[in-house]
Structure formats: C-alpha cells, structure tokens
XYZ file of N, CA, C and O in Angstrom:
460
model
N -11.760 134.939 46.559
C -11.567 136.167 45.798
C -11.545 137.348 46.772
O -12.482 137.547 47.529
N -10.522 138.106 46.755
C -10.393 139.253 47.646
C -10.908 140.501 46.942
O -10.557 140.775 45.806
N -11.716 141.225 47.674
C -12.265 142.459 47.108
C -11.557 143.648 47.736
O -11.409 143.726 48.931
N -11.141 144.577 46.879
C -10.408 145.733 47.362
C -11.314 146.936 47.569
O -10.975 147.845 48.295
N -12.477 146.943 46.917
C -13.321 148.137 46.992
C -14.273 148.043 48.179
O -15.330 147.453 48.117
N -13.843 148.616 49.260
C -14.635 148.618 50.482
C -15.623 149.789 50.472
O -15.381 150.811 49.841
N -16.706 149.606 51.187
C -17.691 150.672 51.328
C -17.072 151.816 52.126
O -16.514 151.602 53.197
N -17.155 153.035 51.585
C -16.539 154.173 52.269
C -17.543 155.276 52.588
O -17.156 156.352 53.011
N -18.817 154.998 52.396
C -19.859 155.992 52.663
C -20.207 155.962 54.147
O -20.399 154.883 54.710
N -20.283 157.129 54.801
C -20.705 157.145 56.201
C -22.095 156.512 56.359
O -22.972 156.693 55.517
N -22.257 155.762 57.431
C -23.486 155.008 57.642
C -24.733 155.901 57.635
O -25.759 155.519 57.065
N -24.632 157.094 58.217
C -25.810 157.972 58.244
C -26.225 158.410 56.842
O -27.414 158.525 56.546
N -25.257 158.618 55.938
C -25.584 158.959 54.543
C -26.227 157.780 53.832
O -27.138 157.953 53.032
N -25.731 156.592 54.133
C -26.290 155.377 53.550
C -27.753 155.197 53.987
O -28.619 154.917 53.163
N -28.013 155.393 55.257
C -29.377 155.276 55.780
C -30.297 156.272 55.077
O -31.384 155.912 54.620
N -29.851 157.518 54.962
C -30.667 158.550 54.295
C -30.946 158.178 52.844
O -32.068 158.332 52.359
N -29.931 157.681 52.145
C -30.105 157.300 50.744
C -31.087 156.135 50.612
O -31.953 156.135 49.734
N -30.974 155.162 51.492
C -31.908 154.025 51.468
C -33.326 154.483 51.825
O -34.293 154.003 51.238
N -33.456 155.392 52.782
C -34.791 155.892 53.167
C -35.459 156.602 51.996
O -36.674 156.542 51.846
N -34.669 157.293 51.173
C -35.205 157.981 49.992
C -35.536 157.008 48.865
O -36.539 157.174 48.175
N -34.678 156.015 48.654
C -34.729 155.186 47.455
C -35.601 153.936 47.598
O -36.336 153.595 46.674
N -35.529 153.260 48.721
C -36.235 151.987 48.858
C -37.749 152.107 48.699
O -38.349 151.259 48.022
N -38.409 153.122 49.248
C -39.872 153.201 49.059
C -40.291 153.231 47.591
O -41.362 152.721 47.252
N -39.436 153.780 46.729
C -39.735 153.821 45.290
C -39.700 152.437 44.665
O -40.286 152.216 43.607
N -39.004 151.494 45.295
C -38.846 150.142 44.761
C -39.931 149.178 45.249
O -40.094 148.110 44.689
N -40.628 149.554 46.307
C -41.594 148.646 46.920
C -42.940 148.684 46.211
O -43.219 149.562 45.407
N -43.772 147.720 46.553
C -45.126 147.653 46.007
C -45.978 148.786 46.578
O -45.739 149.251 47.692
N -46.985 149.200 45.822
C -47.892 150.249 46.285
C -48.515 149.817 47.610
O -48.939 148.679 47.766
N -48.526 150.715 48.570
C -49.129 150.425 49.861
C -48.156 149.904 50.903
O -48.438 149.953 52.091
N -47.007 149.372 50.461
C -45.992 148.917 51.417
C -45.303 150.139 52.024
O -45.202 151.186 51.381
N -44.840 149.991 53.243
C -44.060 151.063 53.862
C -42.789 150.450 54.439
O -42.701 149.237 54.627
N -41.817 151.313 54.703
C -40.512 150.810 55.124
C -39.888 151.729 56.154
O -40.120 152.940 56.157
N -39.095 151.131 57.018
C -38.266 151.872 57.974
C -36.840 151.365 57.791
O -36.610 150.159 57.744
N -35.901 152.297 57.648
C -34.481 151.954 57.487
C -33.717 152.668 58.590
O -33.929 153.854 58.829
N -32.822 151.951 59.254
C -31.993 152.579 60.270
C -30.633 151.907 60.333
O -30.441 150.833 59.776
N -29.703 152.566 60.994
C -28.331 152.071 61.095
C -28.272 150.879 62.042
O -28.921 150.868 63.080
N -27.482 149.888 61.666
C -27.173 148.778 62.560
C -25.993 149.259 63.400
O -24.884 149.388 62.893
N -26.254 149.540 64.658
C -25.207 150.134 65.499
C -24.044 149.190 65.763
O -22.966 149.626 66.141
N -24.239 147.890 65.548
C -23.169 146.921 65.783
C -22.198 146.820 64.607
O -21.105 146.296 64.760
N -22.616 147.325 63.428
C -21.784 147.180 62.232
C -21.967 148.393 61.325
O -23.050 148.601 60.787
N -20.928 149.192 61.117
C -21.054 150.402 60.293
C -21.324 150.127 58.813
O -21.665 151.038 58.073
N -21.193 148.873 58.369
C -21.480 148.530 56.977
C -22.858 147.887 56.816
O -23.166 147.336 55.766
N -23.651 147.940 57.875
C -24.954 147.273 57.853
C -26.097 148.222 58.159
O -25.932 149.218 58.868
N -27.242 147.867 57.587
C -28.489 148.583 57.826
C -29.526 147.585 58.307
O -29.431 146.390 58.023
N -30.521 148.082 58.988
C -31.675 147.265 59.354
C -32.857 147.829 58.595
O -33.008 149.049 58.471
N -33.697 146.944 58.079
C -34.838 147.343 57.267
C -36.070 146.573 57.748
O -36.018 145.345 57.867
N -37.135 147.309 58.024
C -38.420 146.678 58.311
C -39.395 147.118 57.239
O -39.587 148.310 57.019
N -39.983 146.122 56.560
C -40.969 146.396 55.520
C -42.334 145.966 56.041
O -42.504 144.826 56.480
N -43.268 146.902 56.015
C -44.653 146.630 56.399
C -45.418 146.368 55.108
O -45.619 147.285 54.316
N -45.823 145.121 54.914
C -46.514 144.741 53.689
C -47.944 145.257 53.700
O -48.625 145.208 54.729
N -48.366 145.761 52.553
C -49.758 146.198 52.414
C -50.655 144.966 52.509
O -50.255 143.860 52.153
N -51.857 145.154 53.009
C -52.805 144.047 53.059
C -53.272 143.747 54.466
O -52.719 144.231 55.451
N -54.283 142.915 54.533
C -54.934 142.649 55.810
C -54.144 141.719 56.731
O -54.464 141.603 57.909
N -53.105 141.073 56.231
C -52.317 140.161 57.066
C -51.383 140.916 58.027
O -50.898 140.349 58.982
N -51.143 142.195 57.744
C -50.270 143.036 58.581
C -48.890 142.403 58.789
O -48.368 142.363 59.890
N -48.305 141.887 57.699
C -46.972 141.295 57.800
C -45.911 142.378 57.928
O -45.981 143.410 57.274
N -44.918 142.093 58.760
C -43.716 142.916 58.883
C -42.530 142.007 58.640
O -42.428 140.946 59.250
N -41.651 142.440 57.759
C -40.453 141.676 57.426
C -39.238 142.451 57.892
O -39.045 143.593 57.486
N -38.429 141.844 58.748
C -37.208 142.477 59.241
C -36.007 141.860 58.542
O -35.841 140.635 58.556
N -35.194 142.725 57.929
C -34.001 142.288 57.218
C -32.770 142.990 57.773
O -32.830 144.147 58.186
N -31.650 142.285 57.732
C -30.334 142.876 57.965
C -29.661 142.950 56.601
O -29.575 141.940 55.890
N -29.229 144.144 56.220
C -28.570 144.360 54.938
C -27.130 144.766 55.228
O -26.887 145.775 55.883
N -26.186 143.962 54.745
C -24.774 144.247 54.995
C -24.039 144.415 53.678
O -24.164 143.594 52.774
N -23.291 145.496 53.584
C -22.454 145.717 52.403
C -21.207 144.848 52.507
O -20.447 144.962 53.466
N -21.019 143.975 51.513
C -19.824 143.136 51.451
C -18.665 143.912 50.854
O -17.507 143.665 51.176
N -18.999 144.834 49.959
C -18.040 145.777 49.379
C -18.861 146.975 48.908
O -20.003 147.142 49.329
N -18.292 147.791 48.046
C -19.005 149.015 47.662
C -20.200 148.758 46.741
O -20.996 149.658 46.511
N -20.348 147.547 46.228
C -21.433 147.238 45.295
C -22.357 146.128 45.778
O -23.544 146.157 45.522
N -21.805 145.124 46.419
C -22.560 143.911 46.717
C -23.070 143.901 48.155
O -22.342 144.241 49.089
N -24.355 143.492 48.299
C -24.933 143.384 49.632
C -25.301 141.938 49.933
O -25.518 141.128 49.032
N -25.362 141.645 51.211
C -25.884 140.380 51.705
C -27.161 140.719 52.455
O -27.179 141.639 53.276
N -28.235 140.001 52.150
C -29.532 140.254 52.775
C -29.898 139.048 53.618
O -29.945 137.924 53.123
N -30.137 139.297 54.902
C -30.522 138.224 55.809
C -31.898 138.523 56.382
O -32.136 139.618 56.905
N -32.809 137.564 56.269
C -34.116 137.702 56.897
C -33.942 137.484 58.386
O -33.396 136.463 58.808
N -34.396 138.432 59.192
C -34.265 138.326 60.633
C -35.547 137.770 61.246
O -35.513 136.882 62.096
N -36.702 138.282 60.781
C -37.968 137.867 61.388
C -39.125 138.246 60.476
O -39.024 139.200 59.704
N -40.211 137.490 60.595
C -41.472 137.837 59.948
C -42.534 137.834 61.038
O -42.634 136.880 61.805
N -43.291 138.922 61.101
C -44.356 139.031 62.085
C -45.667 139.378 61.409
O -45.687 139.974 60.340
N -46.740 138.985 62.055
C -48.080 139.370 61.634
C -48.819 139.812 62.885
O -48.952 139.033 63.833
N -49.240 141.064 62.895
C -49.930 141.588 64.065
C -49.088 141.546 65.322
O -49.603 141.362 66.416
N -47.765 141.711 65.176
C -46.875 141.744 66.334
C -46.406 140.380 66.809
O -45.679 140.281 67.790
N -46.814 139.305 66.141
C -46.390 137.956 66.526
C -45.548 137.330 65.419
O -45.885 137.452 64.255
N -44.495 136.628 65.816
C -43.675 135.920 64.835
C -44.508 134.856 64.142
O -45.352 134.215 64.770
N -44.283 134.696 62.851
C -44.993 133.681 62.078
C -43.981 132.779 61.383
O -42.816 133.139 61.214
N -44.440 131.613 60.967
C -43.588 130.669 60.239
C -43.347 131.213 58.836
O -44.284 131.342 58.044
N -42.098 131.535 58.547
C -41.793 132.137 57.247
C -41.697 131.117 56.129
O -41.396 131.465 54.998
N -41.963 129.844 56.400
C -41.830 128.807 55.377
C -43.075 128.637 54.514
O -43.038 127.906 53.533
N -44.173 129.287 54.871
C -45.383 129.212 54.042
C -45.091 129.790 52.661
O -44.330 130.752 52.528
N -45.691 129.187 51.623
C -45.405 129.598 50.241
C -45.637 131.083 49.995
O -44.814 131.750 49.374
N -46.763 131.612 50.484
C -47.083 133.026 50.244
C -46.038 133.932 50.885
O -45.628 134.938 50.298
N -45.593 133.575 52.063
C -44.581 134.379 52.757
C -43.238 134.253 52.046
O -42.511 135.241 51.890
N -42.905 133.058 51.578
C -41.653 132.866 50.830
C -41.631 133.732 49.565
O -40.594 134.296 49.218
N -42.786 133.844 48.903
C -42.863 134.694 47.706
C -42.621 136.154 48.059
O -41.915 136.864 47.345
N -43.204 136.605 49.164
C -42.992 137.991 49.595
C -41.532 138.219 49.968
O -40.947 139.248 49.615
N -40.935 137.268 50.670
C -39.523 137.393 51.056
C -38.651 137.522 49.810
O -37.779 138.396 49.733
N -38.894 136.665 48.820
C -38.110 136.720 47.578
C -38.302 138.061 46.878
O -37.340 138.661 46.378
N -39.537 138.544 46.870
C -39.852 139.829 46.249
C -39.117 140.962 46.964
O -38.481 141.813 46.335
N -39.148 140.974 48.294
C -38.478 142.030 49.050
C -36.960 141.942 48.930
O -36.281 142.963 48.862
N -36.419 140.737 48.896
C -34.970 140.598 48.680
C -34.576 141.239 47.349
O -33.567 141.935 47.258
N -35.378 140.983 46.322
C -35.112 141.566 45.000
C -35.155 143.092 45.084
O -34.284 143.779 44.545
N -36.158 143.633 45.787
C -36.267 145.090 45.932
C -35.058 145.659 46.682
O -34.569 146.745 46.339
N -34.578 144.948 47.692
C -33.404 145.410 48.441
C -32.171 145.438 47.544
O -31.394 146.399 47.565
N -32.008 144.401 46.725
C -30.868 144.378 45.795
C -31.004 145.475 44.735
O -30.011 146.111 44.366
N -32.225 145.719 44.261
C -32.450 146.802 43.293
C -32.104 148.153 43.905
O -31.515 149.017 43.243
N -32.459 148.340 45.163
C -32.136 149.600 45.848
C -30.619 149.770 45.921
O -30.102 150.841 45.612
N -29.917 148.721 46.316
C -28.450 148.798 46.399
C -27.850 149.121 45.038
O -26.932 149.944 44.935
N -28.387 148.483 43.977
C -27.882 148.763 42.623
C -28.105 150.221 42.254
O -27.244 150.861 41.659
N -29.254 150.750 42.589
C -29.558 152.129 42.212
C -28.705 153.141 42.977
O -28.585 154.289 42.575
N -28.086 152.695 44.073
C -27.230 153.579 44.868
C -25.739 153.392 44.567
O -24.887 153.932 45.274
N -25.412 152.668 43.485
C -24.011 152.433 43.137
C -23.228 153.746 42.956
O -22.053 153.806 43.294
N -23.905 154.773 42.420
C -23.197 156.055 42.244
C -22.719 156.603 43.580
O -21.669 157.255 43.650
N -23.471 156.336 44.633
C -23.096 156.805 45.969
C -22.067 155.882 46.608
O -21.077 156.353 47.189
N -22.287 154.582 46.489
C -21.459 153.634 47.253
C -20.162 153.230 46.575
O -19.218 152.842 47.236
N -20.130 153.293 45.247
C -18.919 152.861 44.540
C -18.023 154.065 44.294
O -18.256 154.868 43.406
N -16.986 154.163 45.093
C -16.100 155.333 45.048
C -15.375 155.452 43.719
O -14.970 154.520 43.135
C-alpha cells in the first residue's frame, strides 16, 4: 500500500510539539527528553526516565512513516547507567506502556502533522 501523505512538518517543530505533549501522556513522576534524530528528518529520539527506585531509562527511536503513523523502536533499556535485559516481564510491561504513550502522543499531534 503506497501512502501519499508524507510528513511535512519541520523536525524542530516536531521536537517542540513532542516536548510539550509527551510529558502529559506519561505516568506521574516519569520524565522525558525528546530530540531530533540528526540522521533522519522524519525521526525523533526519546528517552523516558521511569519513576521509581530502579532508575530505568528507556531509549526509543520514533519514525514517522507518514503524516499520521509512527514506528516505535526500542533502542536500549538502562538501569543506573547500565544496559539491562529488556526481556524481564516487568520491563516488558513498561515498554508496552511507553509504546502506547508514544502512539497517543503522535495521535494527539495529528492536527500538526496531518497537512
């Protein structure tokens, strides 16, 4: 299926919109950093710092496939600055939760991204 509606929002505007919107979607106590993926103008990088004593950090690559749909790739999970096995059940639940929040953020920005 060929999609004609390409993302036409400048990457810096997209980053600003995600920085404003994503924190509203996250759990209380979580924090987030969003920045431009310099290798791809349709992609963002997102690091979510999970609230709690485990000090988990989740790194995601978010790529716009078109003006509405995103692809979310988990890049890394760290705890206290060290990579951890992301296959543990508790971590898998957090990953699924954060993926959902990332998709919700993209949906809430449709007015901006869908020309």
